Structure formats: structure tokens, C-alpha cells
């Protein structure tokens, strides 16, 4: 199967007619291809193209020849763009000085119709076949490769660790504002939580590959569609499964250390639930994301569980409303990262029966859902401050509203263009990070004010 | 070794794109637009493993041609050429072997260096084989007009 669909002869001829000239090609009697530029008069409805016999050359009538159109637009200092080409094959008949080609088959690519990144993604199977053949020829495995740094970055999706670091650091800061801080425990919590997410990221690729979701996705972006390292042959499924296990074991070991040194029933419950939510995100039998529960699982895991987990490590198990309320906007915004990233994946996800919200709902409903959830995140902050649960400086998070507005406004016009949507997805990731930083800054203010003016309260009521 | 006509060498040096034609299993010509890289003796092209069907065809039948036809791709020149030749695939090191041609490639497509630095984004695109074409016969249209018969030059060992 071609990576781009073959076009029918009529469509091919229609496209061919749009080029300023055509390249006539045949295989000569010596066995070499010959090409000559001609001006063809295309009649797509009759499936023919006529042109004058090129001087000094004999065009064979006993074999198929081709007409090709090719286009680029030079871009000085860059290269070129607007790439497209089409080829129509068929036999020719000669009538006096005129040759007529009867179009039978056609093939081509137009990057305006199939963007280059999608074209490349659709061609991954061809690359696998290439390396398999090379391996068979040499008698030793030949694989594509990346430098260790790039491979680590790609495999683990390291930049997404902000989803973990934001709630964990916030939980630690809130505990500190409550007079509870243990540096070693804090560092262990951050590292352990990061291992959980790395285990989740890698496990997600393993199970999405097993269940066909990543293979079905032909429009991945840097924010969506998984790491693709298995699809690209950079890392094997077994290696990824092993890597995920190693991350979970490391996370579990740190969890046990924390339980032993700062243990509590709350921490045990949070740890167990967190592990189930993390692994069950894509892994059978739970497969939360395949059942339309992925957004909730992510909100729970990267909101209350991470934040409260970090908090109770510091407090020895004591819980309070403040970290819980602070975790809600973080939970909503992290779920919105997943939610927006699922938009370009929705066709592949639907193919793999991964019933994410963008798969299940209309464009208008999905955008409405985004607006509602983002508004809820800010409403919780205002209500939290208004009821005296959160400190007044938490209102700093409202400074990120323009980012939410940018994402909201960017969804509708780019909804069906995964590559145009990338910029919107990037802003959405920043929204979560900056909102977390603002809340973190709020608690730094609380700590500073508390140290400088112990009697001053930054809470209403 | 090669003694292709000077104007054809100039076209090869300028062309942002040329049409490589290979022969498929049914004996049909299959044409792929690619950047021709001319080192003064042989024509080189590179093919990503993603788009490696042409390599399969060349392995089965190394007889190929490269045509330079688009005035837009050669800075407005109107002359045209088709170079018939024998192709050899060089794929000792798909990851980096092709990079020896990067200086010539960069002259035509400066952005390739930027993209190569970000190869993590599209790793398979930069797993590439080299196609080396030894010219055998050149057809040259000085006016680019198919109404004029091409000047034919036999090059390389066959010319000796």
C-alpha cells in the first residue's frame, strides 16, 4: 500500500492539467528512462492527454509511458515549499505529429492536501520494511537511531514532567506554610513522583501500541500521539515495558522509604490509589482512557493525589482543606492539557476504540467543555480565597487568564489541523505551568510575610 | 571520468529539484522529484527510509534517469536536460553516512541544517540512503523546446 492513496486516472489528469508543462517519460530500448518536457492538452473527462511528438525521439507505443507534473516554490535562504507532484501512466497512440496518452493509473502527493508530517507518518511502515530488508541482507539487526540524549528525551517525554513537579512542589509549599518542612523528604517526594510519571508515560506507549492506538494515529505532534519510539523502531516494545517497570520500581522504592520514614494511613491510601490510577490509565483491565475516564484519571492523579501526597509526607499524615482546594485548579488545568492534546488524536483514538471526550463529543461541545473547565479552575481560586481557605495571593493565578483565552480562541480555527493546533497546545501546557508557578509564588509570599510579620494574616475572614 | 556538457553541469549545480525516474517491477517509469547534488563527477541524491520504495526499484534495476526541466527550480534558465545513468545505493550508515553531502545540500536548501539539529522531531526522515548516479548519456535541449531535437552526449566509459 502506498503511504498516500493512489488517485484515479481522471483526478490525476485533472491535477496534471494545472501544471505549466508536463514531463513525458518512457523506458527506451536500451532500458533507460527518457524524459522530455512537453505541453500537454489534458481532457480529464476523456482521460486523455495530447501533445506534439518530441523531435528526434521515438516514443514507444508498446509499453506504458508516464506524464508527470512537478512543482516547488523557491524560498531564498530557506529552500523551497509548495511541493506537489502527480504522475499519470498509460499507453500512447501516435496520430501524425500528435501523441495521445490514455490515462489509466495515477499517483501523486500535494503537501497542501497531505501535510509533510502526516505523509511521513503514513510512510513509517515503509521505513520499517527498509530496515528489515537491510538487516536481512547484512545478517545483523540494523535500526534507526538517535543520540542518547535525544532518545531519552523522546522516550520518556521528559518535558512533560512539569505536570508532576507543579502539584508536588505546591503541596510541599503549602505544608511549609503550615510549619512542616523536611528537605530530604521533599526531594524524595519530587523524585519519586517524577518516576511515577515517567513510568506512566512509557507504559502509556506500551499499552497504546499493544491496543493499536498509536499505530492508527497518523497525525502525531510533539504534544500528542505518544513518543512513537516503538513505531519508529528506535526502542522495542520489550525495552519500553522494561523501562516502565524500572521507573515504577524506583517510584515504589522511594514510596516505601517515605512510608517508613514519614508514613501515615493517608500516604498509604494516596500511594496505592495513585499507582492504580497511573498504571490503569492505559493498562488493561482498567484502561481508564479507553473508557472515557482518562481526563478524570489525569485530573485525579496530577491534582489531588500528587498535591495531597506531597503534603501528607511533610505533615506526617495530617490533611486539610487548603491543599485539596488548591489542587482542584491544577487538576482541571492538567486535565485540559490532555483534553486539548486529544483533539488531533481523535481519529486514531476512535479507530482504536479509545473513547476520549473529543472522540465522543462534537467540536462545539469540546470547545464549550474547555471553556467551562478553565472557568471553573479560576472560579475555585476566587471562591477559595473568598471563603478564607486559600491565601489572598492565590489570586495571582488570575494573571494567567489571558493564556486560557488564547487557547480557547485558538481551538475553533485549528480544530481540524493538528499541526496548526500545536501552537495552541503549547500555550495550554504553559497555562498549567504558569498557573502552578503563580500559586507557588502565592505561597512563597505567604512564607515571607509569615516570617517578616507573624501576626499578619493573608487569609480572608 | 565524466564529461557531461558544461551547461548540464551548471543546471545540476543550480537545480533545487530534478526528476529522478526509476523503473518499477512492471517496467514502468516512476518519477520522484528530488534535490540533485552534483560533485562534478557524479550525481547524488538522498532518500529517506520513509520514502524508500525508489530504492527497491533501483536495487532491482539500476538504470535511471534524472531530468532538469523546471525553469523555476534553476533560477529562470530555460534549457533542459535528461541524464541517463547507472545508480548505486550507498547505505553503509543510514544514520549519518549521507551527511558528507550536507555542504552541497545546504547550498540549495539552507533550512536542512536547522531541521537536522532538530532530528529528534522526525528521526526517520534523517535515516537516509545515498543514490549515486554515474552518467552514461545526456540529452540536452539548449532552448528547452521539445520541438528541437536534443543534443546527445555519451559520457563515461562508453564514450571512450
Coordinates of C-alpha atoms in Angstrom, one line a residue:
Chain A
X1 CA 0.0 0.0 0.0
X2 CA 1.3 3.4 -0.8
X3 CA 1.7 5.9 2.0
X4 CA -0.6 8.3 0.1
X5 CA -3.6 6.9 -1.7
X6 CA -3.3 6.4 -5.4
X7 CA -5.6 8.8 -7.2
X8 CA -7.8 7.7 -10.1
X9 CA -6.6 8.5 -13.6
X10 CA -9.2 11.2 -14.1
X11 CA -8.3 13.0 -10.9
X12 CA -4.6 12.6 -11.8
X13 CA -5.2 14.1 -15.2
X14 CA -7.2 17.0 -13.7
X15 CA -4.2 17.7 -11.4
X16 CA -1.8 17.3 -14.3
X17 CA -3.6 20.0 -16.2
X18 CA -2.8 22.5 -13.5
X19 CA 1.0 22.3 -14.1
X20 CA 2.6 24.7 -16.7
X21 CA 4.2 21.8 -18.5
X22 CA 4.4 18.0 -18.2
X23 CA 7.3 15.6 -18.2
X24 CA 6.8 12.8 -20.7
X25 CA 8.8 9.7 -19.6
X26 CA 9.3 6.2 -21.1
X27 CA 11.8 3.4 -21.0
X28 CA 13.9 3.3 -24.1
X29 CA 15.1 0.3 -26.0
X30 CA 18.4 0.4 -24.1
X31 CA 16.4 0.0 -20.8
X32 CA 17.0 3.5 -19.5
X33 CA 14.2 6.0 -18.7
X34 CA 14.0 9.1 -21.0
X35 CA 12.2 12.3 -20.0
X36 CA 11.3 15.3 -22.1
X37 CA 9.2 18.3 -21.2
X38 CA 6.0 18.7 -23.3
X39 CA 3.0 20.9 -23.3
X40 CA 0.1 18.5 -22.9
X41 CA -3.6 19.3 -23.6
X42 CA -5.5 17.4 -21.0
X43 CA -9.0 16.2 -21.4
X44 CA -9.8 14.6 -18.0
X45 CA -13.3 13.6 -18.9
X46 CA -12.0 11.5 -21.8
X47 CA -9.0 10.5 -19.7
X48 CA -6.5 11.6 -22.4
X49 CA -3.6 14.0 -22.7
X50 CA -2.4 15.0 -26.2
X51 CA 1.0 16.6 -27.1
X52 CA 3.3 17.0 -30.0
X53 CA 5.8 14.3 -30.8
X54 CA 9.1 15.5 -29.3
X55 CA 11.7 16.0 -32.1
X56 CA 14.5 13.5 -32.5
X57 CA 13.0 10.9 -30.1
X58 CA 10.8 7.9 -30.6
X59 CA 8.1 7.4 -28.1
X60 CA 7.2 3.7 -27.8
X61 CA 3.6 2.6 -28.3
X62 CA 4.1 -1.0 -27.0
X63 CA 4.6 -0.1 -23.3
X64 CA 3.1 2.3 -20.8
X65 CA 4.6 5.8 -20.5
X66 CA 4.0 8.5 -18.0
X67 CA 3.3 12.2 -17.7
X68 CA 4.5 13.9 -14.6
X69 CA 3.8 17.4 -13.2
X70 CA 6.1 18.7 -10.5
X71 CA 6.0 22.0 -8.6
X72 CA 8.0 23.8 -6.0
X73 CA 8.2 27.4 -4.9
X74 CA 11.8 28.5 -4.2
X75 CA 12.3 30.3 -0.9
X76 CA 15.7 32.0 -1.0
X77 CA 17.7 31.4 2.2
X78 CA 15.4 28.6 3.2
X79 CA 15.0 26.2 0.3
X80 CA 11.5 25.7 -1.2
X81 CA 7.9 24.9 -0.3
X82 CA 4.6 24.2 -2.0
X83 CA 5.7 20.8 -3.0
X84 CA 3.4 18.8 -5.2
X85 CA 3.7 16.3 -8.0
X86 CA 1.5 13.9 -9.9
X87 CA 2.2 11.1 -12.4
X88 CA -0.3 9.6 -14.8
X89 CA 0.5 6.3 -16.6
X90 CA -1.0 4.8 -19.7
X91 CA -0.3 3.7 -23.3
X92 CA 0.1 6.1 -26.1
X93 CA -1.1 6.2 -29.7
X94 CA 0.6 8.2 -32.4
X95 CA -1.5 10.1 -35.0
X96 CA 0.6 12.2 -37.3
X97 CA 2.6 14.7 -35.3
X98 CA 0.4 14.2 -32.2
X99 CA 0.7 11.7 -29.5
X100 CA -2.3 10.8 -27.2
X101 CA -1.9 9.2 -23.8
X102 CA -4.8 7.2 -22.4
X103 CA -4.6 7.7 -18.6
X104 CA -5.0 4.5 -16.7
X105 CA -3.4 4.9 -13.3
X106 CA -2.1 7.9 -11.3
X107 CA -0.3 8.7 -8.2
X108 CA 1.0 11.9 -6.5
X109 CA 1.4 14.0 -3.4
X110 CA 0.4 17.5 -2.7
X111 CA 1.6 18.9 0.7
X112 CA -1.3 21.2 0.7
X113 CA -3.6 18.1 0.9
X114 CA -1.4 15.8 2.9
X115 CA 1.0 17.8 5.1
X116 CA 4.6 16.6 5.1
X117 CA 4.5 15.4 8.7
X118 CA 1.4 13.3 8.0
X119 CA 2.9 12.0 4.8
X120 CA 6.0 10.9 6.8
X121 CA 3.9 9.3 9.4
X122 CA 1.9 7.4 6.9
X123 CA 5.2 6.1 5.5
X124 CA 6.6 4.7 8.7
X125 CA 5.8 1.1 7.7
X126 CA 7.9 1.7 4.6
X127 CA 10.8 2.6 6.8
X128 CA 10.3 -0.5 8.9
X129 CA 10.4 -2.6 5.8
X130 CA 13.6 -0.8 4.6
X131 CA 15.4 -1.6 7.9
X132 CA 14.1 -5.2 7.9
X133 CA 15.5 -5.7 4.4
X134 CA 18.8 -4.1 5.3
X135 CA 19.0 -6.3 8.4
X136 CA 18.3 -9.5 6.4
X137 CA 20.9 -8.5 3.8
X138 CA 23.6 -7.9 6.4
X139 CA 22.5 -10.8 8.7
X140 CA 22.6 -8.4 11.7
X141 CA 20.0 -6.0 13.0
X142 CA 20.1 -2.5 11.5
X143 CA 18.0 0.0 13.3
X144 CA 17.3 3.7 13.1
X145 CA 19.0 5.6 15.9
X146 CA 19.1 8.8 17.9
X147 CA 21.7 10.2 20.2
X148 CA 21.2 9.0 23.8
X149 CA 20.1 12.5 24.9
X150 CA 17.5 12.8 22.1
X151 CA 16.4 9.2 22.7
X152 CA 15.9 9.8 26.4
X153 CA 14.0 13.0 25.8
X154 CA 11.8 11.4 23.2
X155 CA 11.2 8.0 25.0
X156 CA 10.4 9.5 28.5
X157 CA 8.7 12.7 27.2
X158 CA 10.8 14.4 29.9
X159 CA 9.5 18.0 29.3
X160 CA 6.0 16.9 30.4
X161 CA 7.4 16.4 34.0
X162 CA 6.0 19.8 34.8
X163 CA 2.7 18.1 35.2
X164 CA 4.2 16.4 38.2
X165 CA 6.5 19.0 39.5
X166 CA 3.8 21.7 39.7
X167 CA 1.5 19.9 42.1
X168 CA 4.2 18.2 44.2
X169 CA 6.1 21.5 44.8
X170 CA 2.8 23.3 45.6
X171 CA 1.9 20.6 48.1
X172 CA 5.3 21.0 49.7
X173 CA 5.0 24.8 49.8
X174 CA 1.6 24.6 51.4
X175 CA 2.9 22.2 54.0
X176 CA 5.8 24.5 54.6
X177 CA 3.4 27.4 55.1
X178 CA 1.8 25.2 57.8
X179 CA 5.1 24.9 59.5
X180 CA 6.0 21.5 58.2
X181 CA 9.1 21.0 56.0
X182 CA 11.7 18.2 55.6
X183 CA 14.1 18.8 52.8
X184 CA 15.1 15.2 52.3
X185 CA 11.5 14.0 52.3
X186 CA 10.7 16.9 49.9
X187 CA 13.4 15.8 47.4
X188 CA 12.5 12.2 47.7
X189 CA 8.8 13.1 47.0
X190 CA 9.7 15.1 43.9
X191 CA 12.0 12.3 42.6
X192 CA 9.5 9.5 43.4
X193 CA 6.6 11.4 41.8
X194 CA 8.7 12.0 38.7
X195 CA 9.4 8.3 38.4
X196 CA 5.7 7.6 38.6
X197 CA 5.0 9.9 35.7
X198 CA 7.9 8.6 33.7
X199 CA 6.6 5.0 34.3
X200 CA 3.2 6.2 33.2
X201 CA 4.5 7.9 30.1
X202 CA 6.4 4.9 29.0
X203 CA 3.6 2.4 30.0
X204 CA 1.2 4.6 28.0
X205 CA 3.2 4.0 24.9
X206 CA 3.4 0.3 25.6
X207 CA -0.3 -0.2 26.0
X208 CA -1.3 2.2 23.3
X209 CA 0.9 0.3 20.9
X210 CA -0.5 -3.1 22.0
X211 CA -4.0 -1.8 21.6
X212 CA -3.3 -0.2 18.3
X213 CA -4.0 3.5 19.2
X214 CA -0.5 4.8 18.4
X215 CA -0.3 2.8 15.1
X216 CA -3.6 4.2 14.0
X217 CA -2.6 7.8 14.7
X218 CA -1.1 9.4 11.5
X219 CA -1.1 12.9 12.8
X220 CA 1.0 12.9 15.9
X221 CA 2.6 16.1 17.1
X222 CA 5.1 17.0 19.8
X223 CA 2.3 17.2 22.3
X224 CA 0.2 14.2 21.2
X225 CA 0.2 10.8 19.7
X226 CA 2.8 9.3 22.1
X227 CA 6.6 9.2 21.9
X228 CA 6.4 7.0 18.7
X229 CA 9.8 5.4 19.6
X230 CA 8.2 1.9 19.2
X231 CA 6.6 2.8 15.9
X232 CA 9.9 4.2 14.6
X233 CA 11.9 1.2 15.6
X234 CA 14.1 3.2 17.9
X235 CA 13.2 1.2 21.0
X236 CA 11.5 -2.2 21.2
X237 CA 8.2 -2.9 22.9
X238 CA 10.0 -5.2 25.3
X239 CA 12.6 -2.5 26.1
X240 CA 9.8 0.0 26.8
X241 CA 8.0 -2.4 29.0
X242 CA 11.2 -3.0 31.0
X243 CA 11.9 0.8 31.2
X244 CA 8.4 1.4 32.5
X245 CA 8.8 -1.3 35.1
X246 CA 12.1 0.1 36.2
X247 CA 10.6 3.5 36.7
X248 CA 7.7 2.1 38.7
X249 CA 10.0 0.0 40.8
X250 CA 12.1 3.1 41.6
X251 CA 9.0 5.0 42.4
X252 CA 7.8 2.2 44.6
X253 CA 11.1 2.0 46.4
X254 CA 11.0 5.7 47.2
X255 CA 7.4 5.4 48.2
X256 CA 8.4 2.6 50.7
X257 CA 11.2 4.8 52.1
X258 CA 8.7 7.6 52.6
X259 CA 6.2 5.3 54.2
X260 CA 8.9 4.0 56.5
X261 CA 10.1 7.5 57.5
X262 CA 7.1 9.7 57.1
X263 CA 4.3 7.1 56.9
X264 CA 0.7 7.5 57.5
X265 CA -2.6 5.9 56.5
X266 CA -3.3 8.9 54.2
X267 CA 0.0 8.4 52.4
X268 CA -0.6 4.7 52.0
X269 CA -4.0 5.3 50.6
X270 CA -2.8 8.0 48.3
X271 CA 0.1 5.9 47.1
X272 CA -2.0 2.8 46.4
X273 CA -4.7 4.8 44.6
X274 CA -2.0 6.8 42.7
X275 CA -0.4 3.6 41.5
X276 CA -3.7 2.1 40.4
X277 CA -4.7 5.3 38.5
X278 CA -1.3 5.6 36.9
X279 CA -1.0 2.1 35.7
X280 CA -4.7 1.7 35.0
X281 CA -4.6 4.8 32.8
X282 CA -4.0 2.7 29.6
X283 CA -3.3 -0.8 31.0
X284 CA -6.0 -3.5 31.0
X285 CA -8.2 -4.3 32.7
X286 CA -8.9 -0.8 33.8
X287 CA -7.9 1.2 30.7
X288 CA -9.4 4.4 32.0
X289 CA -8.5 6.4 28.9
X290 CA -10.2 3.9 26.6
X291 CA -13.4 4.1 28.7
X292 CA -13.7 7.9 28.6
X293 CA -12.3 8.3 32.1
X294 CA -8.8 9.4 31.0
X295 CA -9.4 13.1 31.7
X296 CA -10.7 12.3 35.2
X297 CA -7.9 9.9 35.9
X298 CA -5.3 12.5 34.9
X299 CA -7.1 15.2 36.9
X300 CA -7.1 13.0 40.0
X301 CA -3.6 11.7 39.6
X302 CA -1.9 15.0 38.7
X303 CA -4.1 17.1 41.0
X304 CA -5.3 15.9 44.4
X305 CA -3.2 12.7 44.6
X306 CA 0.1 14.4 43.8
X307 CA -0.5 17.5 45.8
X308 CA -2.0 15.8 48.8
X309 CA 0.6 13.1 48.7
X310 CA 3.4 15.7 48.8
X311 CA 1.5 17.5 51.6
X312 CA 1.0 14.5 53.8
X313 CA 4.6 13.4 53.5
X314 CA 5.5 16.6 55.1
X315 CA 2.8 16.7 57.7
X316 CA 3.0 13.1 58.8
X317 CA -0.5 12.3 57.5
X318 CA -2.4 15.4 58.6
X319 CA -4.8 16.6 56.0
X320 CA -6.6 19.9 55.5
X321 CA -8.9 21.6 53.0
X322 CA -6.4 24.1 51.8
X323 CA -4.2 21.7 49.8
X324 CA -7.3 19.9 48.5
X325 CA -8.9 23.2 47.2
X326 CA -5.5 24.3 45.8
X327 CA -5.3 21.0 43.9
X328 CA -8.6 21.5 42.1
X329 CA -7.5 24.2 39.6
X330 CA -4.2 22.4 39.0
X331 CA -6.2 19.2 38.4
X332 CA -8.6 21.0 35.9
X333 CA -5.7 22.6 34.0
X334 CA -3.7 19.4 33.7
X335 CA -6.8 17.5 32.5
X336 CA -7.2 20.3 30.0
X337 CA -3.7 19.6 28.7
X338 CA -4.7 16.0 27.9
X339 CA -8.1 17.1 26.7
X340 CA -6.7 19.5 24.1
X341 CA -3.9 17.1 23.1
X342 CA -6.6 14.5 22.4
X343 CA -8.2 16.7 19.7
X344 CA -5.7 15.9 17.0
X345 CA -5.6 12.2 18.1
X346 CA -9.3 11.8 17.9
X347 CA -9.4 9.9 14.6
X348 CA -6.7 7.4 15.6
X349 CA -8.2 7.1 19.0
X350 CA -11.7 6.4 17.6
X351 CA -10.1 3.7 15.4
X352 CA -8.6 2.1 18.4
X353 CA -11.9 2.5 20.4
X354 CA -10.2 4.9 22.8
X355 CA -13.3 6.9 23.8
X356 CA -11.7 10.2 24.9
X357 CA -14.0 13.2 25.2
X358 CA -13.0 14.7 21.8
X359 CA -13.9 11.3 20.3
X360 CA -17.3 11.2 21.9
X361 CA -18.4 14.8 21.6
X362 CA -18.8 17.4 18.9
X363 CA -16.4 20.2 18.2
X364 CA -18.7 22.8 19.8
X365 CA -19.2 20.6 22.9
X366 CA -15.4 20.0 23.2
X367 CA -14.7 23.7 23.0
X368 CA -17.5 24.5 25.4
X369 CA -16.1 21.9 27.7
X370 CA -12.7 23.6 27.6
X371 CA -14.2 27.0 28.4
X372 CA -16.3 25.6 31.3
X373 CA -13.4 23.7 32.9
X374 CA -11.0 26.6 32.5
X375 CA -13.5 29.0 34.0
X376 CA -14.1 26.5 36.9
X377 CA -10.4 26.5 37.6
X378 CA -10.4 30.3 38.1
X379 CA -13.7 30.2 40.0
X380 CA -12.3 27.7 42.5
X381 CA -9.4 30.1 43.2
X382 CA -11.8 33.1 43.7
X383 CA -14.1 31.0 45.9
X384 CA -11.2 29.5 47.8
X385 CA -9.8 33.0 48.6
X386 CA -13.3 34.3 49.3
X387 CA -14.0 31.6 51.8
X388 CA -10.7 32.0 53.5
X389 CA -9.4 28.6 52.5
X390 CA -6.7 29.9 50.2
X391 CA -4.5 32.9 50.8
X392 CA -5.2 36.2 49.0
X393 CA -2.0 36.0 46.9
X394 CA -3.5 32.9 45.2
X395 CA -5.4 35.4 43.1
X396 CA -2.1 35.8 41.3
X397 CA -3.3 32.8 39.3
X398 CA -5.8 35.0 37.6
X399 CA -2.9 36.6 35.7
X400 CA -2.9 33.5 33.5
X401 CA -6.5 34.1 32.3
X402 CA -5.2 35.6 29.0
X403 CA -3.4 32.4 28.3
X404 CA -6.6 30.4 28.8
X405 CA -8.4 32.9 26.5
X406 CA -5.7 32.4 23.8
X407 CA -6.2 28.6 24.0
X408 CA -9.9 28.9 23.9
X409 CA -9.8 31.2 20.8
X410 CA -7.3 29.0 19.1
X411 CA -9.3 25.8 19.3
X412 CA -12.1 26.5 16.8
X413 CA -10.0 27.7 13.8
X414 CA -7.4 25.0 14.2
X415 CA -9.6 22.1 15.4
X416 CA -9.1 20.1 12.2
X417 CA -5.4 20.9 11.6
X418 CA -3.2 19.0 14.0
X419 CA -0.1 21.0 13.0
X420 CA -1.7 24.4 13.4
X421 CA -3.1 23.3 16.7
X422 CA 0.4 22.6 18.0
X423 CA 0.9 26.3 18.9
X424 CA -2.4 26.2 20.9
X425 CA -1.3 23.0 22.6
X426 CA 2.0 24.7 23.6
X427 CA 0.2 27.6 25.1
X428 CA -2.1 25.2 27.0
X429 CA 0.9 23.5 28.5
X430 CA 2.3 26.9 29.6
X431 CA -1.1 27.8 31.1
X432 CA -0.8 24.8 33.5
X433 CA 2.8 25.6 34.3
X434 CA 2.3 29.3 34.8
X435 CA -0.8 28.8 36.9
X436 CA 1.2 26.4 39.1
X437 CA 4.0 28.9 39.3
X438 CA 1.6 31.7 40.3
X439 CA 0.1 29.5 43.1
X440 CA 3.6 28.6 44.1
X441 CA 4.6 32.3 44.2
X442 CA 1.5 32.9 46.3
X443 CA 2.8 30.5 49.0
X444 CA 6.3 32.0 48.8
X445 CA 4.6 35.3 49.6
X446 CA 2.7 33.7 52.5
X447 CA 6.0 32.3 53.8
X448 CA 7.8 35.6 53.5
X449 CA 5.0 37.6 55.1
X450 CA 4.7 34.9 57.8
X451 CA 8.4 35.2 58.6
X452 CA 8.5 39.0 58.5
X453 CA 5.2 39.8 60.1
X454 CA 4.0 36.8 62.1
X455 CA 0.7 38.4 63.2
X456 CA -0.4 39.4 59.7
X457 CA -2.9 37.0 58.0
X458 CA -3.2 36.7 54.3
X459 CA -6.4 34.8 54.6
X460 CA -9.8 36.5 54.5
X461 CA -12.2 36.1 57.3
Chain B
X1 CA 35.8 10.4 -15.8
X2 CA 32.6 12.2 -16.6
X3 CA 32.5 14.7 -19.4
X4 CA 28.9 15.9 -19.4
X5 CA 28.3 19.1 -21.3
X6 CA 29.2 22.2 -19.2
X7 CA 25.7 23.7 -19.3
X8 CA 24.3 20.5 -17.9
X9 CA 26.8 20.6 -15.1
X10 CA 25.6 24.2 -14.4
X11 CA 22.0 23.1 -14.4
X12 CA 22.8 20.3 -11.9
X13 CA 24.6 22.8 -9.8
X14 CA 21.7 25.1 -9.7
X15 CA 18.7 22.9 -9.7
X16 CA 16.7 22.9 -6.5
X17 CA 14.8 19.9 -7.7
X18 CA 15.2 17.4 -10.5
X19 CA 13.0 14.4 -11.5
X20 CA 14.6 11.1 -10.8
X21 CA 13.0 8.3 -12.8
X22 CA 13.4 4.7 -11.8
X23 CA 11.9 1.6 -13.3
X24 CA 9.4 -0.5 -11.4
X25 CA 8.8 -4.2 -11.4
X26 CA 6.3 -3.9 -14.3
X27 CA 8.9 -2.0 -16.4
X28 CA 7.1 1.3 -15.9
X29 CA 8.9 4.6 -15.3
X30 CA 8.3 6.0 -11.8
X31 CA 9.3 9.6 -11.3
X32 CA 10.3 11.2 -8.0
X33 CA 11.2 14.9 -7.5
X34 CA 14.4 15.1 -5.5
X35 CA 17.3 17.5 -4.9
X36 CA 20.2 16.7 -7.2
X37 CA 23.6 17.1 -5.6
X38 CA 26.4 17.3 -8.2
X39 CA 30.0 16.9 -7.1
X40 CA 31.5 17.5 -10.6
X41 CA 31.7 13.8 -11.3
X42 CA 28.6 12.0 -10.2
X43 CA 25.1 13.0 -9.3
X44 CA 24.0 12.2 -5.8
X45 CA 20.5 12.2 -4.3
X46 CA 19.4 11.1 -0.8
X47 CA 16.3 9.1 0.1
X48 CA 14.8 8.8 3.5
X49 CA 14.0 5.3 4.7
X50 CA 10.4 6.6 4.9
X51 CA 10.3 7.0 1.1
X52 CA 12.4 4.1 0.2
X53 CA 10.3 2.4 -2.5
X54 CA 12.5 4.0 -5.1
X55 CA 15.5 2.2 -3.5
X56 CA 13.7 -1.1 -4.0
X57 CA 13.3 -0.3 -7.7
X58 CA 16.9 0.8 -8.1
X59 CA 18.1 -2.4 -6.4
X60 CA 16.1 -4.4 -8.9
X61 CA 17.1 -2.3 -11.9
X62 CA 19.9 0.3 -11.6
X63 CA 19.1 2.1 -14.9
X64 CA 17.7 5.5 -14.0
X65 CA 17.4 9.0 -15.4
X66 CA 17.4 12.4 -14.0
X67 CA 15.8 15.3 -15.7
X68 CA 16.1 19.0 -15.1
X69 CA 13.1 20.7 -16.6
X70 CA 11.7 23.4 -14.3
X71 CA 12.9 26.9 -15.0
X72 CA 11.6 28.0 -11.6
X73 CA 14.0 25.5 -9.9
X74 CA 17.0 26.7 -11.9
X75 CA 16.8 30.4 -11.3
X76 CA 14.9 31.1 -14.6
X77 CA 17.1 29.1 -17.0
X78 CA 15.1 27.7 -19.9
X79 CA 17.5 25.0 -21.0
X80 CA 16.6 21.5 -20.1
X81 CA 18.4 18.1 -19.7
X82 CA 17.9 14.5 -19.1
X83 CA 20.8 12.4 -17.8
X84 CA 20.6 8.7 -18.1
X85 CA 22.8 6.7 -15.8
X86 CA 23.5 3.8 -13.6
X87 CA 22.5 4.2 -10.0
X88 CA 24.2 2.7 -6.9
X89 CA 22.7 2.7 -3.5
X90 CA 25.1 3.6 -0.6
X91 CA 23.6 2.7 2.7
X92 CA 26.5 1.6 4.9
X93 CA 25.4 4.1 7.5
X94 CA 21.8 5.3 7.1
X95 CA 22.1 7.4 10.2
X96 CA 25.0 9.6 9.3
X97 CA 26.7 8.4 6.1
X98 CA 24.7 10.8 3.9
X99 CA 25.9 13.8 5.9
X100 CA 29.0 14.0 3.8
X101 CA 26.8 15.6 1.2
X102 CA 25.3 18.1 3.6
X103 CA 27.5 21.0 2.5
X104 CA 26.2 20.7 -1.1
X105 CA 22.7 20.1 0.1
X106 CA 22.8 23.1 2.4
X107 CA 23.7 25.4 -0.5
X108 CA 20.4 24.5 -2.1
X109 CA 18.3 24.1 1.0
X110 CA 19.8 26.0 3.9
X111 CA 16.9 25.0 6.2
X112 CA 18.1 21.4 6.2
X113 CA 20.8 22.2 8.7
X114 CA 18.2 23.6 11.1
X115 CA 16.0 20.5 10.6
X116 CA 18.9 18.2 11.2
X117 CA 19.6 19.8 14.5
X118 CA 16.0 19.0 15.5
X119 CA 16.2 15.5 14.1
X120 CA 14.6 14.2 17.3
X121 CA 11.3 15.6 15.9
X122 CA 11.4 13.5 12.8
X123 CA 14.1 10.8 13.3
X124 CA 13.2 8.5 10.4
X125 CA 13.4 11.4 7.9
X126 CA 17.1 11.6 8.6
X127 CA 17.8 7.9 8.2
X128 CA 18.8 8.1 4.6
X129 CA 20.5 6.2 1.8
X130 CA 22.6 7.8 -0.9
X131 CA 21.8 7.3 -4.5
X132 CA 24.9 7.7 -6.6
X133 CA 24.3 8.1 -10.4
X134 CA 27.1 7.6 -12.9
X135 CA 26.1 9.4 -16.0
X136 CA 26.1 7.4 -19.3
X137 CA 24.2 9.5 -21.8
X138 CA 23.0 13.1 -21.7
X139 CA 20.1 14.7 -23.7
X140 CA 20.3 18.5 -23.7
X141 CA 17.8 21.0 -25.1
X142 CA 19.6 24.3 -25.2
X143 CA 16.2 26.1 -25.8
X144 CA 14.2 23.8 -23.6
X145 CA 11.8 23.2 -26.5
X146 CA 10.8 19.6 -27.3
X147 CA 10.2 20.7 -30.9
X148 CA 14.0 20.8 -31.2
X149 CA 15.9 17.6 -31.2
X150 CA 18.2 17.2 -28.1
X151 CA 22.0 17.2 -28.4
X152 CA 23.0 13.8 -27.3
X153 CA 26.3 13.1 -25.5
X154 CA 27.6 9.7 -24.5
X155 CA 29.7 10.1 -21.4
X156 CA 31.9 8.0 -19.1
X157 CA 33.5 4.7 -20.1
X158 CA 31.1 4.2 -23.0
X159 CA 32.4 7.4 -24.6
X160 CA 36.0 6.1 -24.5

